[in-house]
Coordinates of C-alpha atoms and ligand atoms in Angstrom, one line a residue:
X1 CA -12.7 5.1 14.9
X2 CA -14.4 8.1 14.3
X3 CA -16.4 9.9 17.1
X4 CA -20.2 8.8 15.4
X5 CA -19.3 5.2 15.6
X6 CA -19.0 4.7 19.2
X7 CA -22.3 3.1 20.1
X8 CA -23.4 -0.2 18.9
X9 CA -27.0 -0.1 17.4
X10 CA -29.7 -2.3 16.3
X11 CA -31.6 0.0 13.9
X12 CA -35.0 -0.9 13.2
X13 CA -36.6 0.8 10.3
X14 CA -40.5 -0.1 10.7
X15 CA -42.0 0.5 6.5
X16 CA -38.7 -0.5 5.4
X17 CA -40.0 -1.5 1.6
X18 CA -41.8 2.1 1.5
X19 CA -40.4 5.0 -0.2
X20 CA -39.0 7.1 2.8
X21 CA -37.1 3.8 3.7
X22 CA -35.5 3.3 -0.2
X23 CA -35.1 6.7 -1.3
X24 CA -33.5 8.2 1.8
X25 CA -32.9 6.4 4.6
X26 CA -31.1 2.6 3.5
X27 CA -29.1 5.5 1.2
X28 CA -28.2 7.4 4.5
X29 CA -27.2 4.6 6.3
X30 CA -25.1 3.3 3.3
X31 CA -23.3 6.6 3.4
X32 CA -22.9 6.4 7.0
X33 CA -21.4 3.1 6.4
X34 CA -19.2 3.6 3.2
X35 CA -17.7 6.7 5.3
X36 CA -16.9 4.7 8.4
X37 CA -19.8 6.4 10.5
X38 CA -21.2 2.8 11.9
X39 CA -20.0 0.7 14.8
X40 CA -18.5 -2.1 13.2
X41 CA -21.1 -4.2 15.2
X42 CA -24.3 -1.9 14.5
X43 CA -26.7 -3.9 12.5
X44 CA -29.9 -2.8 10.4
X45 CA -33.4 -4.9 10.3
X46 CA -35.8 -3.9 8.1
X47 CA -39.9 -4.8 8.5
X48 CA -42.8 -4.6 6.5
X49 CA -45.5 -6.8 6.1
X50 CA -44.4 -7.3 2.4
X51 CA -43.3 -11.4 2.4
X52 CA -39.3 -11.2 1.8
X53 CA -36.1 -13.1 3.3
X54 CA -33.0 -11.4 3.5
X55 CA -31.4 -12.0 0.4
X56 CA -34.6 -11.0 -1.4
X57 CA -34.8 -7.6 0.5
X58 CA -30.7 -6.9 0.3
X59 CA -31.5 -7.1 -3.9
X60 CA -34.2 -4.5 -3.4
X61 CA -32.0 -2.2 -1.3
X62 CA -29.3 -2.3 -3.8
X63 CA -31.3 -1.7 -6.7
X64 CA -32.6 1.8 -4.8
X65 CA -29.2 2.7 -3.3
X66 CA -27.5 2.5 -6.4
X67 CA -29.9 4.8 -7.9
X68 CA -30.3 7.0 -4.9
X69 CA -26.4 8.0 -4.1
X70 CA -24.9 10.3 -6.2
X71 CA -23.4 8.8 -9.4
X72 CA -20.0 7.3 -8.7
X73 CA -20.8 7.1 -4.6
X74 CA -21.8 3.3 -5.2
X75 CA -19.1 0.9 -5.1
X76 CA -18.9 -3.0 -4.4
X77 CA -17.0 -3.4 -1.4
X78 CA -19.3 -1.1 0.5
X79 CA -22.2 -2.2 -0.8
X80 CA -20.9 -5.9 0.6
X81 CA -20.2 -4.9 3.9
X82 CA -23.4 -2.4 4.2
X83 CA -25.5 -5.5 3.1
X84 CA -24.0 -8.1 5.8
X85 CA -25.6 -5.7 8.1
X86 CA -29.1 -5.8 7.0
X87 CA -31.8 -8.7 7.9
X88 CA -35.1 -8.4 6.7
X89 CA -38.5 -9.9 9.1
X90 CA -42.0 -9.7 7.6
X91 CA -44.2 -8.6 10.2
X92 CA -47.2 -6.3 10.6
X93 CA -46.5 -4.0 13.5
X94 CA -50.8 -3.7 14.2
X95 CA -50.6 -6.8 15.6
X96 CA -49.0 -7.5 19.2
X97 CA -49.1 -11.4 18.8
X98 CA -46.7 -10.9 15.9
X99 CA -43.9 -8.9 18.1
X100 CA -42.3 -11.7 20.0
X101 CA -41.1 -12.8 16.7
X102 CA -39.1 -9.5 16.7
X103 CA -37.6 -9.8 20.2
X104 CA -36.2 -13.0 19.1
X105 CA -34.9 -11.9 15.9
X106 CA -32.7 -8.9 17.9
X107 CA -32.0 -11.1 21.0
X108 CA -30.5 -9.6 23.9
X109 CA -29.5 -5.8 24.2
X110 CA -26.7 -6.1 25.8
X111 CA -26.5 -2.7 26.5
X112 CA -26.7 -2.1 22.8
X113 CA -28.6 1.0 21.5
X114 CA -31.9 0.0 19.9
X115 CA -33.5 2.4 17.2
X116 CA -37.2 1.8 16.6
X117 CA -37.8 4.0 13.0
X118 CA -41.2 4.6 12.6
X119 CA -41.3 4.9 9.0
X120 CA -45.0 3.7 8.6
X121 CA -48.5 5.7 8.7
X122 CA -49.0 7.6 11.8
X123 CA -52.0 6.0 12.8
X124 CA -49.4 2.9 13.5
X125 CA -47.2 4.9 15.8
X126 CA -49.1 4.7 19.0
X127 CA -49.7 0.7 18.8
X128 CA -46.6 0.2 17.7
X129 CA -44.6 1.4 20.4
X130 CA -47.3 -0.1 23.0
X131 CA -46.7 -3.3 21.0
X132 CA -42.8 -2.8 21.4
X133 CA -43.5 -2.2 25.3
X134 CA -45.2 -5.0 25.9
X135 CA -42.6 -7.4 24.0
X136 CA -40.1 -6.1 26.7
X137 CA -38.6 -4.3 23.7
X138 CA -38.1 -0.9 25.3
X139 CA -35.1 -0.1 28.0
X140 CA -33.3 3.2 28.7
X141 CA -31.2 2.6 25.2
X142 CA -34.0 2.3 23.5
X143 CA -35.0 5.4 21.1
X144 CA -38.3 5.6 18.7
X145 CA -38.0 7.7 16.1
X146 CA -41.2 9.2 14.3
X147 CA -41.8 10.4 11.1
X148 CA -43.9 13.7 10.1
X149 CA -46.6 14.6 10.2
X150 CA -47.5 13.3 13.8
X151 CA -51.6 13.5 14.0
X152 CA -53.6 15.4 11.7
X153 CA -54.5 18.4 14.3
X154 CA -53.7 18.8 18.2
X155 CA -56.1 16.5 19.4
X156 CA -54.7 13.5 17.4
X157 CA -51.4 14.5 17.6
X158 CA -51.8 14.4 21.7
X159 CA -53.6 11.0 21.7
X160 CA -50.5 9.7 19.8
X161 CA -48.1 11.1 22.1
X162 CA -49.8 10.5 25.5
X163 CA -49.7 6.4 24.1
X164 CA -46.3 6.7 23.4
X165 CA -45.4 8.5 26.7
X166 CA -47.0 5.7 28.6
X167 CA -44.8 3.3 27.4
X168 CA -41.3 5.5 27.2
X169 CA -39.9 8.7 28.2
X170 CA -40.0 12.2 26.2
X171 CA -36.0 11.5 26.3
X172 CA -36.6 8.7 24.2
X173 CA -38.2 9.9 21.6
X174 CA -37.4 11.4 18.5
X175 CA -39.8 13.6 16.4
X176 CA -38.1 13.8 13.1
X177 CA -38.4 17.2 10.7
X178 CA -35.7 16.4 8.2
X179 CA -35.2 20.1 7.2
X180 CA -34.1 20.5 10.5
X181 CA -31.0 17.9 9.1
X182 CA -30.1 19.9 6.2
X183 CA -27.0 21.6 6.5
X184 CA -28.3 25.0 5.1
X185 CA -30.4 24.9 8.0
X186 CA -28.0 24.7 11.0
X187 CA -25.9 27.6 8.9
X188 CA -29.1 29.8 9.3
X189 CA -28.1 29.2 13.2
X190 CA -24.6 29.4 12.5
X191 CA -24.9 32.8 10.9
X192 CA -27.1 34.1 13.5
X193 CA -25.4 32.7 16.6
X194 CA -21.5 32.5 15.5
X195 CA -21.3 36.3 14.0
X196 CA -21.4 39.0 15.8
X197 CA -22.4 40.7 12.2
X198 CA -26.2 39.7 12.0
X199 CA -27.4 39.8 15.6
X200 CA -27.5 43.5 17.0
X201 CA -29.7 44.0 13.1
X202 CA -32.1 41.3 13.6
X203 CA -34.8 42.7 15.2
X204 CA -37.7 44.9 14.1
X205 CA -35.8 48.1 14.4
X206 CA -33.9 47.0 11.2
X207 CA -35.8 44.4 9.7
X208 CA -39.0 44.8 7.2
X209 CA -40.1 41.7 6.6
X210 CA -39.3 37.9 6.1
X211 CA -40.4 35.3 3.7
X212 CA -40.7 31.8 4.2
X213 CA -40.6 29.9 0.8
X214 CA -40.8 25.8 0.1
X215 CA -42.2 25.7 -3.7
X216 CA -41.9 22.4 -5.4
X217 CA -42.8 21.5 -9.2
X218 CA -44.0 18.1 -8.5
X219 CA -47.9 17.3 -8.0
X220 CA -48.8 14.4 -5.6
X221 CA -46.8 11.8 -7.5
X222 CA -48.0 8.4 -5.8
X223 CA -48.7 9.7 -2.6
X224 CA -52.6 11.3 -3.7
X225 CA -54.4 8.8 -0.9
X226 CA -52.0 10.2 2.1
X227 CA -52.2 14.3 0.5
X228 CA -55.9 14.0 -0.3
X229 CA -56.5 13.9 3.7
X230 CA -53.7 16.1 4.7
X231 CA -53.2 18.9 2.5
X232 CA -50.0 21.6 2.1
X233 CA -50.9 22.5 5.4
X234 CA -51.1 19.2 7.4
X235 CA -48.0 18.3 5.2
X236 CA -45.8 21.1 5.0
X237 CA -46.4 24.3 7.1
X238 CA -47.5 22.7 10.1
X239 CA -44.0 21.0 10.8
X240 CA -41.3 22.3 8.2
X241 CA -42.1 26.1 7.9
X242 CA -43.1 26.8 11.0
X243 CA -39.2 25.3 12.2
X244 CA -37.6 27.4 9.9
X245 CA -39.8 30.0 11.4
X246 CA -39.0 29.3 14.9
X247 CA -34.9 29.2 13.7
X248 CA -35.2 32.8 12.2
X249 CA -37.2 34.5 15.3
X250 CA -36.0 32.2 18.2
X251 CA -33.4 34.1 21.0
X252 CA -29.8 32.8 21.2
X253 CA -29.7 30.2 23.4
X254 CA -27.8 29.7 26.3
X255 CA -26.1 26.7 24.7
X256 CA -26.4 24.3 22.0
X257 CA -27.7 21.6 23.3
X258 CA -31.6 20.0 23.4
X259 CA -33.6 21.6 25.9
X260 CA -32.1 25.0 25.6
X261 CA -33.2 25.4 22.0
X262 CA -36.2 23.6 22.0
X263 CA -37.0 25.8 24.5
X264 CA -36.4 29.0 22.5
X265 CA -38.0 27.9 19.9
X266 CA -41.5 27.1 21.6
X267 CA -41.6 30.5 22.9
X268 CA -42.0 31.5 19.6
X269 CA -44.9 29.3 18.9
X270 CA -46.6 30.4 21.8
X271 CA -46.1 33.8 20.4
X272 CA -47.5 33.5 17.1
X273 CA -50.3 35.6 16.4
X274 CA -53.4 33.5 16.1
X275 CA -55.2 33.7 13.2
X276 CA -59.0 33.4 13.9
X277 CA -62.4 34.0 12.6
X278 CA -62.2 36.7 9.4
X279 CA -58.3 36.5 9.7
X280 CA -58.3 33.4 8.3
X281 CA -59.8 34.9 5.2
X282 CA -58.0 38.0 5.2
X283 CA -54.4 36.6 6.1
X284 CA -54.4 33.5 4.5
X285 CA -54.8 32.0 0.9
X286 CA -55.0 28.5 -0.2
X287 CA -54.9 27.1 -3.2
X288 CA -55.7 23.6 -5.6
X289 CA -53.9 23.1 -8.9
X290 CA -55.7 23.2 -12.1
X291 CA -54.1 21.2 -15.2
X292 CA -52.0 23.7 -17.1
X293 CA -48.6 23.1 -18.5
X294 CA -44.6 23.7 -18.2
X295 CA -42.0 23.6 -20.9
X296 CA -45.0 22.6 -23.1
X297 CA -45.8 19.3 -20.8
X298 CA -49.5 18.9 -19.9
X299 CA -49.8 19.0 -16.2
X300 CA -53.2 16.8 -14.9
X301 CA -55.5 19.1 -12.2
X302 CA -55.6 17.9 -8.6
X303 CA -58.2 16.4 -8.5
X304 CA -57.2 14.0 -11.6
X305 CA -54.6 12.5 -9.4
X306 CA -54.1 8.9 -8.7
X307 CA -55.9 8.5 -5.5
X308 CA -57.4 12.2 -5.2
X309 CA -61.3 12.7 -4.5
X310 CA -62.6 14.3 -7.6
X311 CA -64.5 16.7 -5.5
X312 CA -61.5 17.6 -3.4
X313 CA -61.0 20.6 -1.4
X314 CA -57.9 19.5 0.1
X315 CA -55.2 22.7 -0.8
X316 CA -52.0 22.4 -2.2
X317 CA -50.8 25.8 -1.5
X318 CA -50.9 28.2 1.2
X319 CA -49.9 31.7 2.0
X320 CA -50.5 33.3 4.9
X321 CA -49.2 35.8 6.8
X322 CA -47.9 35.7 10.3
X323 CA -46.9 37.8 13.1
X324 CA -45.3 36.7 16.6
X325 CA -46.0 39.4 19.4
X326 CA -43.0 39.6 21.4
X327 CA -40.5 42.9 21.9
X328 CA -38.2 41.4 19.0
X329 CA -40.4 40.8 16.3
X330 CA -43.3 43.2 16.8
X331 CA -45.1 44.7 13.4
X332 CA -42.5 42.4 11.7
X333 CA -44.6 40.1 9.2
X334 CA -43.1 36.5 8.4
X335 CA -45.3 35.5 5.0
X336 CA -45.2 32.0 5.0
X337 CA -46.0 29.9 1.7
X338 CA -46.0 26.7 0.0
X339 CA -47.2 24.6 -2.9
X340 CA -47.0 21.7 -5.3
X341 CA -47.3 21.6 -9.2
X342 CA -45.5 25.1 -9.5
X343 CA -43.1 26.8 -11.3
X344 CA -39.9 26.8 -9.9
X345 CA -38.7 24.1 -7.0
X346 CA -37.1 26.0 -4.5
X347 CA -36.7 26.3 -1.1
X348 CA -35.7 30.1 0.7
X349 CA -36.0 32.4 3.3
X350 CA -35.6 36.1 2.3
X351 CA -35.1 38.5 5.2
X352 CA -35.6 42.1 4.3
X353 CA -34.0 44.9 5.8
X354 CA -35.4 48.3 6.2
X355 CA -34.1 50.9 3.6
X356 CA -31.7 53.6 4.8
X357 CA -33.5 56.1 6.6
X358 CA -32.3 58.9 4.7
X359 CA -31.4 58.9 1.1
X360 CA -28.3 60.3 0.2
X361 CA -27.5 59.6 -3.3
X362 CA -29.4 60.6 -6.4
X363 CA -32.1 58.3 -7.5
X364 CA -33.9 58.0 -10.5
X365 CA -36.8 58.1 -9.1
X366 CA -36.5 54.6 -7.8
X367 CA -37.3 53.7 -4.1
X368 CA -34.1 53.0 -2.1
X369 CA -33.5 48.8 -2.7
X370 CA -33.6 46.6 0.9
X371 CA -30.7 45.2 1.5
X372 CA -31.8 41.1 1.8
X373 CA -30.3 38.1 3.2
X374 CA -31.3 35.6 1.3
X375 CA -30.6 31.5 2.8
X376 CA -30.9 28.6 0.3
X377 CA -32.1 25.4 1.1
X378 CA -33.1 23.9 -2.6
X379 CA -31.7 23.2 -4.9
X380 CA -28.8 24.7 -4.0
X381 CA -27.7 25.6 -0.6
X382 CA -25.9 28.9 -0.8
X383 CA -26.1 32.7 1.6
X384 CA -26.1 35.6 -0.4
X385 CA -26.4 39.2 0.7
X386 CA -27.5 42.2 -1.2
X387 CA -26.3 45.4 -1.0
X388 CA -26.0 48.6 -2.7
X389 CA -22.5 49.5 -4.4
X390 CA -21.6 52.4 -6.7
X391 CA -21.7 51.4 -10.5
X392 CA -18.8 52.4 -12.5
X393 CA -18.5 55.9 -13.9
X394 CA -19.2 59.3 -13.5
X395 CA -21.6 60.4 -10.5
X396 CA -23.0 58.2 -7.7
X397 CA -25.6 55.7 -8.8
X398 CA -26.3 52.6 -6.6
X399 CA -26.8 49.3 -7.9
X400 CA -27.8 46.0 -6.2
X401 CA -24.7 43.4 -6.3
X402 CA -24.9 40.6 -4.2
X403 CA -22.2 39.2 -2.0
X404 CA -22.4 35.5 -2.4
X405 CA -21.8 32.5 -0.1
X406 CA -21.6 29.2 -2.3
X407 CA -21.4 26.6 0.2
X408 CA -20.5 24.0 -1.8
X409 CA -17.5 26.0 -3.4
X410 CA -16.7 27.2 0.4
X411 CA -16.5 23.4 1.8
X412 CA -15.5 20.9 -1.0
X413 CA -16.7 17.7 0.8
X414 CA -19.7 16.5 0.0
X415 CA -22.9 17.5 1.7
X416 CA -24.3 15.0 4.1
X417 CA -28.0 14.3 3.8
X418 CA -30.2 15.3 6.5
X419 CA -31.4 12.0 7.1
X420 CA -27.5 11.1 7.8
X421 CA -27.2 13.4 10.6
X422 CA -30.7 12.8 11.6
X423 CA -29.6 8.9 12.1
X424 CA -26.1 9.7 13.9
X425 CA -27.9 12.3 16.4
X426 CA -30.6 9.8 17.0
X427 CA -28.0 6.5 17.8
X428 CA -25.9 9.0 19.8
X429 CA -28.8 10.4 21.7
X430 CA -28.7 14.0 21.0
X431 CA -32.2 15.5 19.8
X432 CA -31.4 18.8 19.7
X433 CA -32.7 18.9 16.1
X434 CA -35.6 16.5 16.7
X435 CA -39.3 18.5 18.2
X436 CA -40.4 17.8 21.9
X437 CA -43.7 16.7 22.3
X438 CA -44.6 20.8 23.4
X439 CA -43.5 22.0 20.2
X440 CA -46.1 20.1 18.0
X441 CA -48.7 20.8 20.6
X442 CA -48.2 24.6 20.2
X443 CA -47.9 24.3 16.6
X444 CA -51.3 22.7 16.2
X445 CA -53.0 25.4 18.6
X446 CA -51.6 28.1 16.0
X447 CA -52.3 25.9 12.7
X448 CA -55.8 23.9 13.4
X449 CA -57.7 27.1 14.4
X450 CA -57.1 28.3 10.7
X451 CA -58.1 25.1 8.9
X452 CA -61.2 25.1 11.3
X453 CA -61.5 29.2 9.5
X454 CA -61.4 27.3 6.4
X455 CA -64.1 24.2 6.6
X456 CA -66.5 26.9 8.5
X457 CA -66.4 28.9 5.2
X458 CA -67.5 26.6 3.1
X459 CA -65.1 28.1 0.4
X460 CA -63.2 26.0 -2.1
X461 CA -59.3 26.8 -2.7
X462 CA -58.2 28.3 -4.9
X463 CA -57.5 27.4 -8.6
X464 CA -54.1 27.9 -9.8
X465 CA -52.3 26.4 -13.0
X466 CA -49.9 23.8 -12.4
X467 CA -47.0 25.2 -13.5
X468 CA -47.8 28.7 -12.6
X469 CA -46.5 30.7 -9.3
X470 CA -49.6 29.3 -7.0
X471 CA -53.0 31.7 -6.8
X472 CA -52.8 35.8 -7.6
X473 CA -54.4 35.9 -4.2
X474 CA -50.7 34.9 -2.6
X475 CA -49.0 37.8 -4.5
X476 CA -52.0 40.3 -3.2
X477 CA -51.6 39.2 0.5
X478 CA -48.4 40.8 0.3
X479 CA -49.3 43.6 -2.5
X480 CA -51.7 44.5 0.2
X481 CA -49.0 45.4 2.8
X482 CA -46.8 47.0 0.3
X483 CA -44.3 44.0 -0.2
X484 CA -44.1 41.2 -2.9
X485 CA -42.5 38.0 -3.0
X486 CA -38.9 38.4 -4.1
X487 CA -39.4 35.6 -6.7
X488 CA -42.2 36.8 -8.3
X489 CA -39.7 40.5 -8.7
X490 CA -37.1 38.0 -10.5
X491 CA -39.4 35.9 -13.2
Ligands
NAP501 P1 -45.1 4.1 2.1 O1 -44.3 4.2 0.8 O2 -46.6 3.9 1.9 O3 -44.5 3.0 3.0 C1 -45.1 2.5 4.1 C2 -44.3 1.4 4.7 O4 -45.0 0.9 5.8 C3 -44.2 0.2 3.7 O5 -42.9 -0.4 3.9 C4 -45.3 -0.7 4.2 O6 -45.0 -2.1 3.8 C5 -45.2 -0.5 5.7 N1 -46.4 -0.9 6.4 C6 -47.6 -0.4 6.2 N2 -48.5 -1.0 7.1 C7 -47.7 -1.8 7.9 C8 -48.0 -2.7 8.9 N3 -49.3 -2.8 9.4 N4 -47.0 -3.4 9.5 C9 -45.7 -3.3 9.0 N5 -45.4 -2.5 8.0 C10 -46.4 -1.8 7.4 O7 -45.0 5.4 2.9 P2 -43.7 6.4 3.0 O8 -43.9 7.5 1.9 O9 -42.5 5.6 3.0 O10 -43.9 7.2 4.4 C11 -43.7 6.5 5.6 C12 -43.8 7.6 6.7 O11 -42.9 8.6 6.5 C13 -45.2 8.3 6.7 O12 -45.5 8.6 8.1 C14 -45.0 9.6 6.0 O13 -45.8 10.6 6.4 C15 -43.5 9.9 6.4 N6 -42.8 10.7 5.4 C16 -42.5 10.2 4.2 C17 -41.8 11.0 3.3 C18 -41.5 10.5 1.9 O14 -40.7 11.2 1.2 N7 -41.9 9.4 1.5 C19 -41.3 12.3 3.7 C20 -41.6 12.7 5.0 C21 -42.3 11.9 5.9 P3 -46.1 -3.2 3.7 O15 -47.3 -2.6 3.0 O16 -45.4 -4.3 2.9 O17 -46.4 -3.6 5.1

């Protein structure tokens, strides 16, 4: 058997008709099935309030698995067995009468490890897992896993918590980030940590500056209600770039397992620079789409959005540019930006080294390149390094040539989905890659003083064309310090 199937499970995926349930995790956990990476007596029950009996819900599932695993991934005998697992109960998790029905439909624990998967709004997590308390529904191998983004600033975010904490310990619970799942992730950590190469140059003696990147080309698809309250920030910088942050700057350490690096990586939080008062102006941007177009497809504004308030000042892009006081990172600016309804989908982080402190070869005229490490995480997952080689032929000019990791080439299995190592680490009880309770606190102390800049400024985002890069006043942030966005060198 192998080593992820030990434990028995009852996973409970709470929202399981909504999108995060059908697009990525009944996929996960068929993959996790088909690859023999379930106990043989694990079994999966879906809720919603949505009136469907089992048979009704399986047919749903298979119509979004089989479109949401790669093509040729889907077959019949694994589908069979994945679907004996499943049982469907319609229930709404607001209302405590309703939960008895749920204790019965698991029975006994029998020492069995229950999941509870929060897949619905946040403002259901609290109750819910007060709800779940009071049916007698939570024991030591019981785990609650919640989905991003907890609260909508510190103060909500705590009252959530301090609810959940009074009915389960912090050991129990599991704050998902799913880009802390991806594999291109944990390389970032395994190139830091398992090389002796990187480390004694990653520091601000060698290092100029880092960019944070998570660009996609989509607008607000169906999901304008939830957006039009939160915003790229709320969404996207507040949880996913500020982790990758905290992987990039955090200290080694002392082993791999939960409370060391959650550890390391609240330090960093707590040593962000905070942005306040005219900073807010002055080192951040935000932006809103305008309609504009891409490969000659009309893009609708924002704010003509299914859902969207047509006066909306909500952003959907921000730069900023942040700096974390400690002895490592000192002067070393991290630009930080993200955005819908742009030009390229991507997902990056760009570390720029210093350029040689003394220029040996001829130039023509050109300043020295940067070498740059340069870590994928969308579409393609890949490490490549630039460097400066001679070019052929007489003399010594440089050129740029990159050294290039493709991961995919490098391991030829196939790359798991984050939400598949998400679910194993959560049913084996290792949250080493899920955020303690003190890391979203200190994240909201750093983010909500610089949407409070914003509302007191009474300025709207802003406009940029979907389909363009995001607002000029992201690429003269950087301009402004001498840097640009490496992206913006390339198109
Ligand atoms: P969604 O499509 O609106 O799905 C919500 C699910 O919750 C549905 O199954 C809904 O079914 C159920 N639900 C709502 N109220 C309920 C209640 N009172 N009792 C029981 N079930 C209830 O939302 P989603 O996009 O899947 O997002 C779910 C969570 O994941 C959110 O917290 C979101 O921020 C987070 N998230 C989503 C994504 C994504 O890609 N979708 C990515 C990251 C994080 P009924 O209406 O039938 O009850």
């Amino acid at each position: 058997m192998p080593a992820h199937a030990r434990l028995p499970c009852d996973l409970v995926v709470m929202g399981g008709t909504g999108d995060l349930a059908m697009r990525k995790l009944l996929p996960a956990l068929y993959y996790l099935q088909r690859d023999g990476n379930l106990h043989p007596q694990s079994r999966i029950l879906a809720l919603a309030r949505a009136r469907h009996d089992s048979s009704s819900y399986r047919r749903l599932v298979q119509r979004h698995v089989s479109q949401h695993v790669a093509p040729g991934d889907f077959d019949q005998a694994s589908w069979q067995a994945f679907a004996e697992r499943i049982d469907y109960l319609s229930l709404d998790v607001s209302q405590r009468v309703e939960f008895p029905r749920l204790a019965n439909a698991l029975g006994q624990a029998d020492g069995r490890v229950r999941v509870f998967y929060l897949a619905t709004l946040p403002e259901l997590f609290a109750a819910t897992a007060e709800h779940l308390g009071a049916a007698g529904l939570i024991d030591a191998q019981t785990r609650i896993v919640l989905e991003k983004p907890l609260g909508s600033s510190g103060q909500s975010a705590e009252r959530i918590n301090q609810r959940i904490a009074a009915v389960c310990d912090e050991s129990q619970v599991f704050r998902i980030d799913h880009y802390l799942g991806k594999e291109a992730v944990q390389n970032l950590l395994a190139l830091r940590f398992g090389n002796a190469l990187f480390e004694p140059l990653w520091r601000n003696a060698h290092i100029e500056h880092v960019q944070i990147s998570v660009l996609e080309t989509v607008g607000v698809e169906n999901r304008g209600a939830y957006y039009d309250q939160a915003g790229a920030m709320r969404d996207m910088l507040q949880n996913h770039l500020l982790q990758l942050l905290c992987l990039v700057a955090m200290e080694a350490p002392v082993h791999f397992g939960a409370e060391a690096v959650r550890n390391e990586k609240l330090k960093i939080l707590e040593a962000l620079r905070p942005i306040t008062g005219m900073d807010v102006q002055d080192q951040t941007v935000r932006g809103q789409y305008a309609d504009g177009e891409r490969a000659s497809e009309r893009l609708p504004a924002y704010y003509f959005e299914k859902s969207v308030d047509h006066d909306s000042n909500t952003e959907t892009f921000v730069a900023l540019r942040a700096e974390i006081d400690n002895w490592r990172w000192s002067g070393v600016p991290f630009y930080l930006r993200t955005g819908k309804a742009l030009a390229h989908r991507k997902s990056e982080i760009v570390i720029q080294f210093k350029p040689v402190p003394h220029r040996l070869f001829a130039s023509d005229g050109r300043a020295p390149a940067h070498n740059r490490l340069v870590i994928g995480l969308q579409p393609q997952e890949d490490i490549s390094l630039s460097l400066m080689a001679k070019a052929p032929g007489r003399g010594m000019a440089l050129q740029e040539v990159e050294l290039d990791l493709n991961l995919a080439e490098a391991f030829r299995r196939r790359r798991w989905d984050a939400y598949e190592r998400l679910l194993l680490d959560v049913i084996e009880g290792d949250a080493t890659l899920f955020m303690r309770r003190d890391e979203i606190a200190a994240a909201w102390r750093w983010v909500d003083p610089i949407i409070r800049g914003w509302q007191d400024c009474y300025r709207s985002p802003k406009r940029y064309a979907a389909g363009s890069w995001g607002p000029e006043a992201a690429d003269s942030l950087l301009e402004r310090y001498g840097h640009d966005w490496l992206d913006r060198r390339e198109s």
